[in-house]
mmCIF file of C-alpha atoms and ligand atoms in Angstrom:
data_model
loop_
_atom_site.group_PDB
_atom_site.id
_atom_site.type_symbol
_atom_site.label_atom_id
_atom_site.label_comp_id
_atom_site.label_asym_id
_atom_site.label_seq_id
_atom_site.Cartn_x
_atom_site.Cartn_y
_atom_site.Cartn_z
ATOM 1 C CA MET A 1 91.902 106.249 127.110
ATOM 2 C CA SER A 2 92.510 104.560 123.739
ATOM 3 C CA ALA A 3 90.038 103.865 121.260
ATOM 4 C CA PRO A 4 88.256 100.357 121.600
ATOM 5 C CA VAL A 5 89.447 98.096 119.069
ATOM 6 C CA ARG A 6 86.802 97.981 116.229
ATOM 7 C CA VAL A 7 89.243 96.640 113.565
ATOM 8 C CA GLY A 8 91.250 93.837 113.212
ATOM 9 C CA ILE A 9 93.802 93.572 110.522
ATOM 10 C CA VAL A 10 94.987 90.123 110.060
ATOM 11 C CA VAL A 11 98.244 89.169 107.368
ATOM 12 C CA GLY A 12 99.252 85.943 106.370
ATOM 13 C CA SER A 13 102.814 86.595 107.208
ATOM 14 C CA GLU A 14 105.501 88.766 108.641
ATOM 15 C CA SER A 15 106.764 90.132 105.476
ATOM 16 C CA ASP A 16 103.065 91.524 105.108
ATOM 17 C CA VAL A 17 103.126 93.550 108.389
ATOM 18 C CA GLN A 18 105.037 96.670 106.712
ATOM 19 C CA VAL A 19 102.548 97.580 104.071
ATOM 20 C CA MET A 20 99.385 96.754 105.971
ATOM 21 C CA GLY A 21 100.673 99.440 108.491
ATOM 22 C CA ALA A 22 99.256 101.793 106.175
ATOM 23 C CA CYS A 23 95.798 100.602 106.690
ATOM 24 C CA GLY A 24 96.387 101.077 110.673
ATOM 25 C CA GLU A 25 97.965 104.705 109.919
ATOM 26 C CA VAL A 26 94.308 105.497 108.292
ATOM 27 C CA LEU A 27 92.072 104.343 111.169
ATOM 28 C CA ASP A 28 94.568 106.232 113.422
ATOM 29 C CA GLU A 29 93.569 109.291 111.575
ATOM 30 C CA TYR A 30 90.144 108.302 112.190
ATOM 31 C CA GLY A 31 90.236 107.693 115.879
ATOM 32 C CA ILE A 32 89.412 104.014 115.386
ATOM 33 C CA GLY A 33 91.091 101.466 117.164
ATOM 34 C CA TRP A 34 92.844 98.752 115.305
ATOM 35 C CA GLU A 35 95.080 95.166 116.245
ATOM 36 C CA MET A 36 97.316 93.319 113.770
ATOM 37 C CA GLY A 37 97.710 89.470 113.935
ATOM 38 C CA VAL A 38 100.188 87.832 111.490
ATOM 39 C CA MET A 39 98.401 84.036 110.868
ATOM 40 C CA SER A 40 98.618 82.159 107.983
ATOM 41 C CA ALA A 41 95.518 80.573 106.809
ATOM 42 C CA HIS A 42 97.612 77.519 105.169
ATOM 43 C CA ARG A 43 100.116 77.169 108.042
ATOM 44 C CA ALA A 44 98.091 77.982 110.701
ATOM 45 C CA GLY A 45 94.221 77.416 109.911
ATOM 46 C CA ASP A 46 93.334 76.607 113.248
ATOM 47 C CA VAL A 47 94.376 80.170 114.375
ATOM 48 C CA VAL A 48 92.826 81.921 111.655
ATOM 49 C CA ARG A 49 89.741 79.644 112.781
ATOM 50 C CA ALA A 50 89.986 80.561 116.447
ATOM 51 C CA TYR A 51 90.459 84.554 115.576
ATOM 52 C CA ALA A 52 87.493 85.017 113.284
ATOM 53 C CA LEU A 53 84.770 82.953 115.716
ATOM 54 C CA ALA A 54 85.902 84.945 118.419
ATOM 55 C CA ALA A 55 86.037 88.622 116.659
ATOM 56 C CA PRO A 56 81.922 89.692 117.245
ATOM 57 C CA GLY A 57 82.446 88.680 120.835
ATOM 58 C CA ARG A 58 85.971 91.008 121.342
ATOM 59 C CA GLY A 59 84.131 93.826 119.947
ATOM 60 C CA LEU A 60 85.213 93.835 116.456
ATOM 61 C CA ARG A 61 83.105 95.124 113.502
ATOM 62 C CA VAL A 62 85.380 94.581 110.383
ATOM 63 C CA LEU A 63 88.205 92.495 109.375
ATOM 64 C CA VAL A 64 90.904 94.050 107.109
ATOM 65 C CA ALA A 65 93.021 90.464 105.649
ATOM 66 C CA GLY A 66 96.327 91.879 103.305
ATOM 67 C CA ALA A 67 97.760 88.686 101.890
ATOM 68 C CA GLY A 68 99.798 87.860 99.004
ATOM 69 C CA ALA A 69 100.390 84.776 96.664
ATOM 70 C CA ALA A 70 97.546 82.396 96.633
ATOM 71 C CA ALA A 71 96.176 84.756 99.301
ATOM 72 C CA HIS A 72 93.217 82.755 100.727
ATOM 73 C CA LEU A 73 92.989 83.993 104.200
ATOM 74 C CA PRO A 74 90.373 86.428 103.210
ATOM 75 C CA GLY A 75 88.132 84.230 101.719
ATOM 76 C CA VAL A 76 88.723 81.701 104.979
ATOM 77 C CA LEU A 77 88.327 84.737 107.450
ATOM 78 C CA ALA A 78 85.080 85.357 105.412
ATOM 79 C CA SER A 79 83.888 82.283 105.361
ATOM 80 C CA LEU A 80 83.734 81.934 109.468
ATOM 81 C CA THR A 81 82.159 85.124 110.329
ATOM 82 C CA THR A 82 79.357 87.554 109.001
ATOM 83 C CA LEU A 83 81.532 90.298 109.946
ATOM 84 C CA PRO A 84 82.381 92.247 106.755
ATOM 85 C CA VAL A 85 85.987 91.310 105.458
ATOM 86 C CA ILE A 86 88.135 93.615 103.497
ATOM 87 C CA GLY A 87 90.998 92.224 101.313
ATOM 88 C CA VAL A 88 94.343 93.875 100.673
ATOM 89 C CA PRO A 89 96.073 91.714 97.610
ATOM 90 C CA LEU A 90 99.812 91.938 98.191
ATOM 91 C CA ALA A 91 102.519 91.740 95.776
ATOM 92 C CA ALA A 92 104.766 88.666 97.301
ATOM 93 C CA THR A 93 105.402 86.370 94.177
ATOM 94 C CA PRO A 94 107.029 87.520 90.586
ATOM 95 C CA LEU A 95 103.363 87.858 89.533
ATOM 96 C CA ALA A 96 103.669 91.197 91.491
ATOM 97 C CA GLY A 97 99.842 90.987 93.290
ATOM 98 C CA PHE A 98 97.635 89.830 90.084
ATOM 99 C CA ASP A 99 97.676 86.565 91.513
ATOM 100 C CA SER A 100 96.403 87.739 95.068
ATOM 101 C CA LEU A 101 93.876 90.567 93.181
ATOM 102 C CA LEU A 102 92.431 87.607 91.002
ATOM 103 C CA SER A 103 92.585 85.080 94.117
ATOM 104 C CA ILE A 104 90.564 87.676 96.654
ATOM 105 C CA VAL A 105 88.348 89.204 94.179
ATOM 106 C CA GLN A 106 86.929 86.407 92.737
ATOM 107 C CA MET A 107 84.864 84.884 95.637
ATOM 108 C CA PRO A 108 82.043 82.881 94.886
ATOM 109 C CA PRO A 109 78.758 84.272 95.854
ATOM 110 C CA GLY A 110 77.628 84.163 99.025
ATOM 111 C CA ILE A 111 80.721 84.773 100.976
ATOM 112 C CA PRO A 112 81.699 88.069 100.079
ATOM 113 C CA VAL A 113 85.407 89.730 100.198
ATOM 114 C CA ALA A 114 85.399 93.414 99.306
ATOM 115 C CA THR A 115 88.534 93.734 97.488
ATOM 116 C CA VAL A 116 90.734 96.854 97.244
ATOM 117 C CA ALA A 117 94.040 97.761 95.220
ATOM 118 C CA VAL A 118 97.412 95.975 95.321
ATOM 119 C CA GLY A 119 99.594 96.959 97.905
ATOM 120 C CA SER A 120 99.782 100.340 100.197
ATOM 121 C CA MET A 121 97.218 101.920 98.090
ATOM 122 C CA GLY A 122 94.681 99.105 99.136
ATOM 123 C CA ALA A 123 95.840 98.910 102.464
ATOM 124 C CA ARG A 124 95.391 102.751 102.956
ATOM 125 C CA ASN A 125 91.702 102.497 101.038
ATOM 126 C CA ALA A 126 90.810 99.076 103.455
ATOM 127 C CA GLY A 127 91.342 101.900 106.443
ATOM 128 C CA HIS A 128 89.035 104.623 104.830
ATOM 129 C CA LEU A 129 86.595 101.469 103.770
ATOM 130 C CA ALA A 130 86.269 100.290 107.219
ATOM 131 C CA ALA A 131 86.238 103.543 108.701
ATOM 132 C CA GLU A 132 83.119 104.315 106.629
ATOM 133 C CA ILE A 133 81.417 100.896 107.557
ATOM 134 C CA ILE A 134 81.939 101.961 111.614
ATOM 135 C CA GLY A 135 80.816 105.417 110.526
ATOM 136 C CA LEU A 136 77.330 104.152 109.909
ATOM 137 C CA ALA A 137 76.821 103.261 113.496
ATOM 138 C CA ASP A 138 79.107 105.929 115.035
ATOM 139 C CA SER A 139 78.528 109.785 114.260
ATOM 140 C CA ASP A 140 81.860 110.465 115.469
ATOM 141 C CA VAL A 141 83.628 108.493 112.658
ATOM 142 C CA ALA A 142 80.807 109.813 110.255
ATOM 143 C CA ALA A 143 81.891 113.536 110.886
ATOM 144 C CA ARG A 144 85.720 112.538 110.746
ATOM 145 C CA ILE A 145 84.778 110.950 107.484
ATOM 146 C CA ALA A 146 83.029 114.159 106.266
ATOM 147 C CA GLU A 147 86.226 116.553 107.099
ATOM 148 C CA GLN A 148 88.809 114.222 105.809
ATOM 149 C CA ARG A 149 86.238 114.314 102.499
ATOM 150 C CA ALA A 150 86.615 118.079 102.589
ATOM 151 C CA LYS A 151 90.085 118.690 103.273
ATOM 152 C CA MET A 152 90.826 116.560 100.183
ATOM 153 C CA ARG A 153 88.444 118.822 97.917
ATOM 154 C CA THR A 154 90.713 121.494 98.815
ATOM 155 C CA ARG A 155 93.446 120.200 96.773
ATOM 156 C CA VAL A 156 91.312 121.072 93.699
ATOM 157 C CA GLN A 157 92.734 123.538 91.273
ATOM 158 C CA LEU A 158 90.717 125.540 88.961
ATOM 159 C CA PRO A 159 92.163 126.550 85.585
ATOM 160 C CA GLU A 160 92.472 130.802 85.270
ATOM 161 C CA GLY A 161 88.938 131.415 84.002
ATOM 162 C CA PHE A 162 87.132 128.931 84.954
ATOM 163 C CA THR A 163 84.596 128.926 87.836
ATOM 164 C CA LEU A 164 82.250 126.874 89.443
ATOM 165 C CA GLU A 165 77.923 127.727 88.686
HETATM 166 C C1 LIG B 201 100.646 85.039 101.975
HETATM 167 O O1 LIG B 201 102.114 84.118 101.383
HETATM 168 C C2 LIG B 201 101.504 85.896 102.941
HETATM 169 O O2 LIG B 201 100.282 86.654 102.832
HETATM 170 C C3 LIG B 201 102.881 86.189 102.124
HETATM 171 O O3 LIG B 201 102.432 87.600 101.499
HETATM 172 C C4 LIG B 201 103.123 85.248 101.298
HETATM 173 C C5 LIG B 201 104.671 84.785 101.591
HETATM 174 O O4 LIG B 201 104.469 84.836 103.063
HETATM 175 P P1 LIG B 201 105.769 83.732 103.529
HETATM 176 O O5 LIG B 201 106.054 82.386 102.930
HETATM 177 O O6 LIG B 201 106.983 84.834 102.768
HETATM 178 O O7 LIG B 201 106.023 84.252 104.858
HETATM 179 O O8 LIG B 201 100.484 83.673 102.495
#
């Protein structure tokens, strides 16, 4: 049986789908169900609104929005729901994602968007952060996060002659 969909990944354009797939890969590693939709906040604002309003009732717990250029999609979603929204700035213009980063991170107080790094690194961290939010109420996910962290720690290589107390 597949896991219930808990994370809605939303992108502004088909051109964003590939990089945001990295978020889905991380969620797969944690066994968290997710879905992805393409819905531009400027070309189809009505669709974004309908999706955001329906999200809690559909069982979604976190929204992840990847967008380039003016990158208003995460902020618009956040304005329409109290689900946590994670914004991933994407490089889609000659400004290489710096435009999207500033746009997403500078949400005025009261309507937060948790902003991660530009591009695929941010897409992956959005997956990890969404898992941590879901892990607050799901002990299986929390245990998988702990395992993942322990695995990362094994990559430490101590210099010869140095031991941990
Ligand atoms: C944003 O503008 C999208 O998120 C995308 O990154 C960028 C360019 O989209 P297209 O106009 O090329 O579809 O809305």
